[in-house]
Amino acid sequence: MAKIVAKKSLGQNFLQDTSVIENIVMQSGVNKDTDVLEIGPGLGAVTDLLVERARKVVAVEIDDRLYHNLVKKHGDRDNFSILNQDILETDLSKIVTDNMIVVANLPYYITTPIITMLVENPCGLKSLTVMVQLEVAKRICADHTQKDYGAISVFSNYHCDTELLFTVPPEAFDPVPKVTSAVMKLTFRKEKAVSPRDEKHFFSVVKAAFSNRRKTLANCLMQNFKLGREEVNALLSSCGLSETVRGEKLSLEEFRTLSDKMLSCKK
Ligand code: SAM
């Protein structure tokens, strides 16, 4: 078969480094009792190990050249199946089984939409062990003491226990990307990290708090919720927060308190 040329437009950077591949699969915790959803199997560098170690592997690949290549390679295995489609158009509820994890070297041009979709609606998935750009991994795994903390950190840590596992240099891929990568693991929590009275309101407060990093939390709240200065200062004081605090300093628990107090004040 002729060499498959990587398509930049589909985020195709194929993993070459066998120690990185082994490390991803090992850290995912896959074993003979686990099913795996692999997003973007590409040439099958990770898939080859997964089919040896997992109970079952379901791969979703958008590129039909790569799809046909993998059907040829692993199509006769009982524990392997592959769908030739866009992961963002895939109905996960038809794929996810009782003990399924995601293992993937994600296409970077759609990392955030994929993670958001999986975290918001996991359909019973247990964890995601995924390679992403280092910058994205830092933002997703950050807490309020770190500079990369933002709305996506709150969102991810609300639903999952997050862990940045290790970084991967550009030379581990072909073609070589411009950025450094990292593997992170998101394990779905049995219970959310905090329990706000109204989840939708909680996330609207978080979104408002990070809407302008140059502004104080008070100013962001005034602007986004059409509140007066005195009202906001009283609210912050009732939460034990300073009038000059910035949104990026609040822990998930502090956001929960703020969100709940705002709802109480509305009454
Ligand atoms: N897993 C392979 C590896 O590690 O060498 C390939 C990883 S490459 C970074 C990303 C893969 O995702 C490519 O195979 C690409 O074709 C596939 N892909 C891109 N967009 C996709 C989408 N929307 N749905 C499913 N697969 C997609």
CSV table of C-alpha atoms and ligand atoms in Angstrom, one decimal:
chain,number,residue,atom,x,y,z
A,1,MET,CA,0.0,0.0,0.0
A,2,ALA,CA,1.3,3.5,-0.8
A,3,LYS,CA,2.4,5.6,2.1
A,4,ILE,CA,-0.4,7.6,3.7
A,5,VAL,CA,0.5,11.3,3.6
A,6,ALA,CA,-0.7,13.1,6.8
A,7,LYS,CA,-3.4,15.7,6.4
A,8,LYS,CA,-2.7,18.8,8.4
A,9,SER,CA,-6.3,19.9,8.1
A,10,LEU,CA,-7.3,16.8,10.2
A,11,GLY,CA,-4.6,17.3,12.9
A,12,GLN,CA,-2.7,14.3,11.8
A,13,ASN,CA,0.6,13.9,13.7
A,14,PHE,CA,1.3,10.3,14.1
A,15,LEU,CA,3.0,9.0,17.2
A,16,GLN,CA,6.4,7.3,16.5
A,17,ASP,CA,7.9,7.0,20.0
A,18,THR,CA,7.2,3.5,21.3
A,19,SER,CA,8.0,4.4,24.9
A,20,VAL,CA,5.4,7.2,24.8
A,21,ILE,CA,2.8,4.9,23.3
A,22,GLU,CA,3.5,2.3,26.0
A,23,ASN,CA,3.3,4.9,28.7
A,24,ILE,CA,-0.1,6.2,27.5
A,25,VAL,CA,-1.6,2.8,27.4
A,26,MET,CA,-0.1,1.8,30.8
A,27,GLN,CA,-1.4,5.0,32.5
A,28,SER,CA,-4.9,4.5,31.1
A,29,GLY,CA,-5.1,1.4,33.2
A,30,VAL,CA,-6.5,-0.7,30.4
A,31,ASN,CA,-6.8,-4.4,31.0
A,32,LYS,CA,-8.9,-7.4,29.9
A,33,ASP,CA,-11.9,-6.1,31.7
A,34,THR,CA,-11.9,-2.7,30.0
A,35,ASP,CA,-13.4,-1.5,26.8
A,36,VAL,CA,-11.7,1.4,25.0
A,37,LEU,CA,-13.0,4.1,22.8
A,38,GLU,CA,-10.1,5.4,20.7
A,39,ILE,CA,-10.7,8.7,19.0
A,40,GLY,CA,-8.6,9.2,15.8
A,41,PRO,CA,-6.6,5.9,15.7
A,42,GLY,CA,-4.7,7.2,12.7
A,43,LEU,CA,-2.2,4.6,11.5
A,44,GLY,CA,-2.9,2.5,14.6
A,45,ALA,CA,0.2,3.2,16.7
A,46,VAL,CA,-1.8,3.2,19.9
A,47,THR,CA,-4.5,0.8,18.6
A,48,ASP,CA,-2.0,-2.0,18.1
A,49,LEU,CA,-1.3,-2.1,21.8
A,50,LEU,CA,-4.9,-1.5,22.8
A,51,VAL,CA,-6.2,-4.5,20.9
A,52,GLU,CA,-3.7,-6.7,22.7
A,53,ARG,CA,-4.6,-5.5,26.2
A,54,ALA,CA,-8.3,-4.4,26.1
A,55,ARG,CA,-11.5,-6.5,26.2
A,56,LYS,CA,-12.7,-4.5,23.3
A,57,VAL,CA,-11.6,-1.5,21.2
A,58,VAL,CA,-14.0,0.8,19.3
A,59,ALA,CA,-12.2,3.3,17.2
A,60,VAL,CA,-13.7,6.4,15.5
A,61,GLU,CA,-11.7,7.8,12.6
A,62,ILE,CA,-12.9,10.5,10.2
A,63,ASP,CA,-10.3,9.9,7.4
A,64,ASP,CA,-11.5,7.1,5.2
A,65,ARG,CA,-7.9,6.2,4.0
A,66,LEU,CA,-7.0,5.5,7.7
A,67,TYR,CA,-10.3,3.8,8.3
A,68,HIS,CA,-9.7,1.3,5.4
A,69,ASN,CA,-6.1,0.8,6.5
A,70,LEU,CA,-7.1,-0.2,10.0
A,71,VAL,CA,-9.9,-2.4,8.7
A,72,LYS,CA,-7.2,-4.3,6.7
A,73,LYS,CA,-4.9,-4.4,9.7
A,74,HIS,CA,-7.3,-5.4,12.6
A,75,GLY,CA,-10.6,-6.0,10.9
A,76,ASP,CA,-10.5,-9.8,11.5
A,77,ARG,CA,-10.1,-9.4,15.3
A,78,ASP,CA,-13.2,-10.2,17.4
A,79,ASN,CA,-12.4,-7.4,19.9
A,80,PHE,CA,-11.9,-4.5,17.3
A,81,SER,CA,-14.4,-2.4,15.5
A,82,ILE,CA,-14.1,0.9,13.7
A,83,LEU,CA,-16.5,3.6,12.6
A,84,ASN,CA,-15.6,5.9,9.7
A,85,GLN,CA,-17.1,9.2,11.1
A,86,ASP,CA,-16.7,12.4,12.9
A,87,ILE,CA,-16.4,12.0,16.7
A,88,LEU,CA,-18.4,15.2,17.2
A,89,GLU,CA,-21.3,13.7,15.2
A,90,THR,CA,-21.1,10.3,17.0
A,91,ASP,CA,-23.9,9.2,19.3
A,92,LEU,CA,-21.8,8.0,22.3
A,93,SER,CA,-24.8,6.4,24.0
A,94,LYS,CA,-24.7,3.8,21.2
A,95,ILE,CA,-21.1,3.0,21.8
A,96,VAL,CA,-20.3,3.3,25.5
A,97,THR,CA,-20.4,0.0,27.5
A,98,ASP,CA,-20.4,-0.7,31.2
A,99,ASN,CA,-16.6,-0.4,31.7
A,100,MET,CA,-15.3,1.9,29.0
A,101,ILE,CA,-12.5,4.4,29.0
A,102,VAL,CA,-11.2,6.8,26.3
A,103,VAL,CA,-7.6,6.5,25.1
A,104,ALA,CA,-6.6,9.0,22.4
A,105,ASN,CA,-4.0,11.2,20.8
A,106,LEU,CA,-6.5,13.8,20.0
A,107,PRO,CA,-6.6,16.0,16.8
A,108,TYR,CA,-5.5,19.4,18.2
A,109,TYR,CA,-7.8,21.5,16.0
A,110,ILE,CA,-10.9,20.2,17.9
A,111,THR,CA,-9.5,19.3,21.3
A,112,THR,CA,-11.7,21.6,23.3
A,113,PRO,CA,-15.0,20.6,21.6
A,114,ILE,CA,-14.2,16.9,22.0
A,115,ILE,CA,-13.3,17.2,25.7
A,116,THR,CA,-16.3,19.4,26.3
A,117,MET,CA,-18.6,16.9,24.7
A,118,LEU,CA,-17.1,14.0,26.6
A,119,VAL,CA,-17.0,15.7,30.0
A,120,GLU,CA,-20.5,17.2,29.7
A,121,ASN,CA,-22.1,13.9,28.5
A,122,PRO,CA,-19.9,11.0,29.3
A,123,CYS,CA,-22.7,8.4,28.9
A,124,GLY,CA,-21.0,6.3,31.5
A,125,LEU,CA,-17.4,6.6,30.4
A,126,LYS,CA,-15.0,6.0,33.4
A,127,SER,CA,-12.0,8.1,32.3
A,128,LEU,CA,-10.2,9.9,29.5
A,129,THR,CA,-6.4,9.4,29.0
A,130,VAL,CA,-5.6,11.8,26.2
A,131,MET,CA,-2.8,13.6,24.5
A,132,VAL,CA,-3.4,17.3,23.9
A,133,GLN,CA,-1.3,20.4,23.5
A,134,LEU,CA,0.7,21.1,26.7
A,135,GLU,CA,-1.0,24.5,27.0
A,136,VAL,CA,-4.5,23.0,26.9
A,137,ALA,CA,-3.5,20.3,29.5
A,138,LYS,CA,-2.2,22.9,31.9
A,139,ARG,CA,-5.5,24.9,31.6
A,140,ILE,CA,-7.7,21.9,32.1
A,141,CYS,CA,-5.7,20.5,35.1
A,142,ALA,CA,-5.1,23.8,36.9
A,143,ASP,CA,-6.5,24.8,40.2
A,144,HIS,CA,-7.1,28.3,41.6
A,145,THR,CA,-3.5,28.6,42.9
A,146,GLN,CA,-2.1,28.3,39.4
A,147,LYS,CA,-1.8,30.9,36.6
A,148,ASP,CA,-3.5,28.7,34.0
A,149,TYR,CA,-6.7,28.4,36.0
A,150,GLY,CA,-9.8,29.5,34.0
A,151,ALA,CA,-13.4,28.6,33.2
A,152,ILE,CA,-12.4,25.3,31.6
A,153,SER,CA,-10.4,24.3,34.7
A,154,VAL,CA,-13.5,24.8,36.9
A,155,PHE,CA,-15.6,22.9,34.3
A,156,SER,CA,-13.2,19.9,34.1
A,157,ASN,CA,-12.5,19.7,37.8
A,158,TYR,CA,-16.2,19.9,38.7
A,159,HIS,CA,-16.9,16.7,36.7
A,160,CYS,CA,-13.5,15.0,36.9
A,161,ASP,CA,-10.4,14.4,38.9
A,162,THR,CA,-7.7,15.8,36.6
A,163,GLU,CA,-4.1,14.9,36.4
A,164,LEU,CA,-1.3,16.1,34.0
A,165,LEU,CA,0.7,12.9,33.6
A,166,PHE,CA,3.7,13.8,31.4
A,167,THR,CA,4.9,16.0,28.6
A,168,VAL,CA,5.8,14.7,25.1
A,169,PRO,CA,8.3,16.5,22.8
A,170,PRO,CA,7.4,17.4,19.2
A,171,GLU,CA,10.0,14.8,17.9
A,172,ALA,CA,7.8,12.0,19.2
A,173,PHE,CA,5.5,12.6,16.2
A,174,ASP,CA,5.6,12.4,12.4
A,175,PRO,CA,5.1,15.0,11.0
A,176,VAL,CA,6.7,17.0,13.8
A,177,PRO,CA,4.2,19.5,15.3
A,178,LYS,CA,5.1,23.0,16.3
A,179,VAL,CA,4.0,22.6,19.9
A,180,THR,CA,4.9,20.5,23.0
A,181,SER,CA,2.2,18.0,23.9
A,182,ALA,CA,1.1,16.4,27.2
A,183,VAL,CA,-0.9,13.4,28.3
A,184,MET,CA,-3.5,14.0,30.9
A,185,LYS,CA,-6.0,11.8,32.7
A,186,LEU,CA,-9.5,12.9,33.6
A,187,THR,CA,-11.3,10.4,35.8
A,188,PHE,CA,-15.1,11.0,36.2
A,189,ARG,CA,-16.1,11.7,39.8
A,190,LYS,CA,-18.9,9.6,41.3
A,191,GLU,CA,-20.1,12.9,42.8
A,192,LYS,CA,-19.3,16.3,41.4
A,193,ALA,CA,-16.6,18.3,43.2
A,194,VAL,CA,-19.1,20.7,44.7
A,195,SER,CA,-22.9,20.7,44.9
A,196,PRO,CA,-24.4,24.1,43.8
A,197,ARG,CA,-28.1,24.6,44.2
A,198,ASP,CA,-28.4,25.4,40.5
A,199,GLU,CA,-25.6,24.0,38.2
A,200,LYS,CA,-26.5,26.3,35.3
A,201,HIS,CA,-26.3,29.3,37.5
A,202,PHE,CA,-23.0,28.1,39.0
A,203,PHE,CA,-21.5,28.0,35.5
A,204,SER,CA,-22.9,31.3,34.5
A,205,VAL,CA,-21.2,32.8,37.5
A,206,VAL,CA,-17.9,31.1,36.6
A,207,LYS,CA,-18.2,32.3,33.0
A,208,ALA,CA,-18.8,35.9,34.2
A,209,ALA,CA,-15.9,35.7,36.7
A,210,PHE,CA,-13.5,34.9,33.8
A,211,SER,CA,-15.1,37.2,31.2
A,212,ASN,CA,-12.4,39.8,31.7
A,213,ARG,CA,-9.2,38.9,33.4
A,214,ARG,CA,-8.2,42.6,33.8
A,215,LYS,CA,-11.3,43.3,35.8
A,216,THR,CA,-12.0,42.5,39.4
A,217,LEU,CA,-14.7,39.9,40.2
A,218,ALA,CA,-16.9,42.7,41.4
A,219,ASN,CA,-16.8,44.5,38.1
A,220,CYS,CA,-17.3,41.3,36.1
A,221,LEU,CA,-20.4,40.4,38.2
A,222,MET,CA,-21.8,44.0,37.9
A,223,GLN,CA,-21.4,43.9,34.2
A,224,ASN,CA,-22.7,40.4,33.5
A,225,PHE,CA,-25.6,40.3,36.0
A,226,LYS,CA,-26.6,44.0,35.9
A,227,LEU,CA,-26.0,44.5,39.6
A,228,GLY,CA,-25.1,47.7,41.5
A,229,ARG,CA,-21.7,48.3,43.2
A,230,GLU,CA,-23.2,48.2,46.8
A,231,GLU,CA,-25.2,45.0,46.0
A,232,VAL,CA,-22.1,43.2,44.7
A,233,ASN,CA,-19.9,44.4,47.6
A,234,ALA,CA,-22.4,43.1,50.1
A,235,LEU,CA,-22.6,39.8,48.2
A,236,LEU,CA,-18.8,39.4,48.2
A,237,SER,CA,-18.6,40.3,51.9
A,238,SER,CA,-21.3,37.7,52.7
A,239,CYS,CA,-19.0,35.1,51.0
A,240,GLY,CA,-16.0,36.2,52.9
A,241,LEU,CA,-14.4,37.6,49.7
A,242,SER,CA,-12.5,40.9,49.2
A,243,GLU,CA,-14.1,43.6,47.1
A,244,THR,CA,-10.9,43.6,45.0
A,245,VAL,CA,-10.5,39.9,44.5
A,246,ARG,CA,-10.2,38.5,40.9
A,247,GLY,CA,-12.2,35.6,39.6
A,248,GLU,CA,-9.1,33.5,39.0
A,249,LYS,CA,-8.4,33.3,42.7
A,250,LEU,CA,-11.7,31.5,43.6
A,251,SER,CA,-11.7,27.8,44.4
A,252,LEU,CA,-14.6,25.7,43.2
A,253,GLU,CA,-16.1,25.8,46.7
A,254,GLU,CA,-15.9,29.6,46.7
A,255,PHE,CA,-17.7,29.7,43.4
A,256,ARG,CA,-20.4,27.4,44.8
A,257,THR,CA,-20.9,29.7,47.8
A,258,LEU,CA,-21.0,32.8,45.6
A,259,SER,CA,-23.5,31.2,43.2
A,260,ASP,CA,-25.8,30.0,46.0
A,261,LYS,CA,-25.7,33.4,47.8
A,262,MET,CA,-26.6,35.1,44.6
A,263,LEU,CA,-29.7,32.9,44.2
A,264,SER,CA,-30.7,33.6,47.9
A,265,CYS,CA,-30.3,37.4,47.3
A,266,LYS,CA,-32.6,37.2,44.3
A,267,LYS,CA,-35.5,36.0,46.5
B,1,SAM,N1,-3.8,7.9,17.2
B,1,SAM,C1,-2.9,8.2,16.1
B,1,SAM,C2,-1.5,8.3,16.7
B,1,SAM,O1,-1.4,8.6,17.9
B,1,SAM,O2,-0.5,8.2,15.9
B,1,SAM,C3,-3.3,9.5,15.3
B,1,SAM,C4,-3.4,10.7,16.1
B,1,SAM,S1,-3.6,12.2,15.2
B,1,SAM,C5,-3.0,13.4,16.3
B,1,SAM,C6,-5.4,12.5,15.2
B,1,SAM,C7,-6.3,11.6,14.5
B,1,SAM,O3,-7.6,12.0,14.6
B,1,SAM,C8,-6.0,11.4,13.0
B,1,SAM,O4,-6.0,10.1,12.7
B,1,SAM,C9,-7.2,12.2,12.4
B,1,SAM,O5,-7.6,11.7,11.1
B,1,SAM,C10,-8.3,11.9,13.4
B,1,SAM,N2,-9.4,12.9,13.4
B,1,SAM,C11,-9.4,14.2,13.1
B,1,SAM,N3,-10.6,14.8,13.2
B,1,SAM,C12,-11.4,13.8,13.6
B,1,SAM,C13,-12.8,13.8,13.9
B,1,SAM,N4,-13.6,14.9,13.9
B,1,SAM,N5,-13.4,12.6,14.3
B,1,SAM,C14,-12.6,11.4,14.4
B,1,SAM,N6,-11.3,11.4,14.1
B,1,SAM,C15,-10.7,12.6,13.7
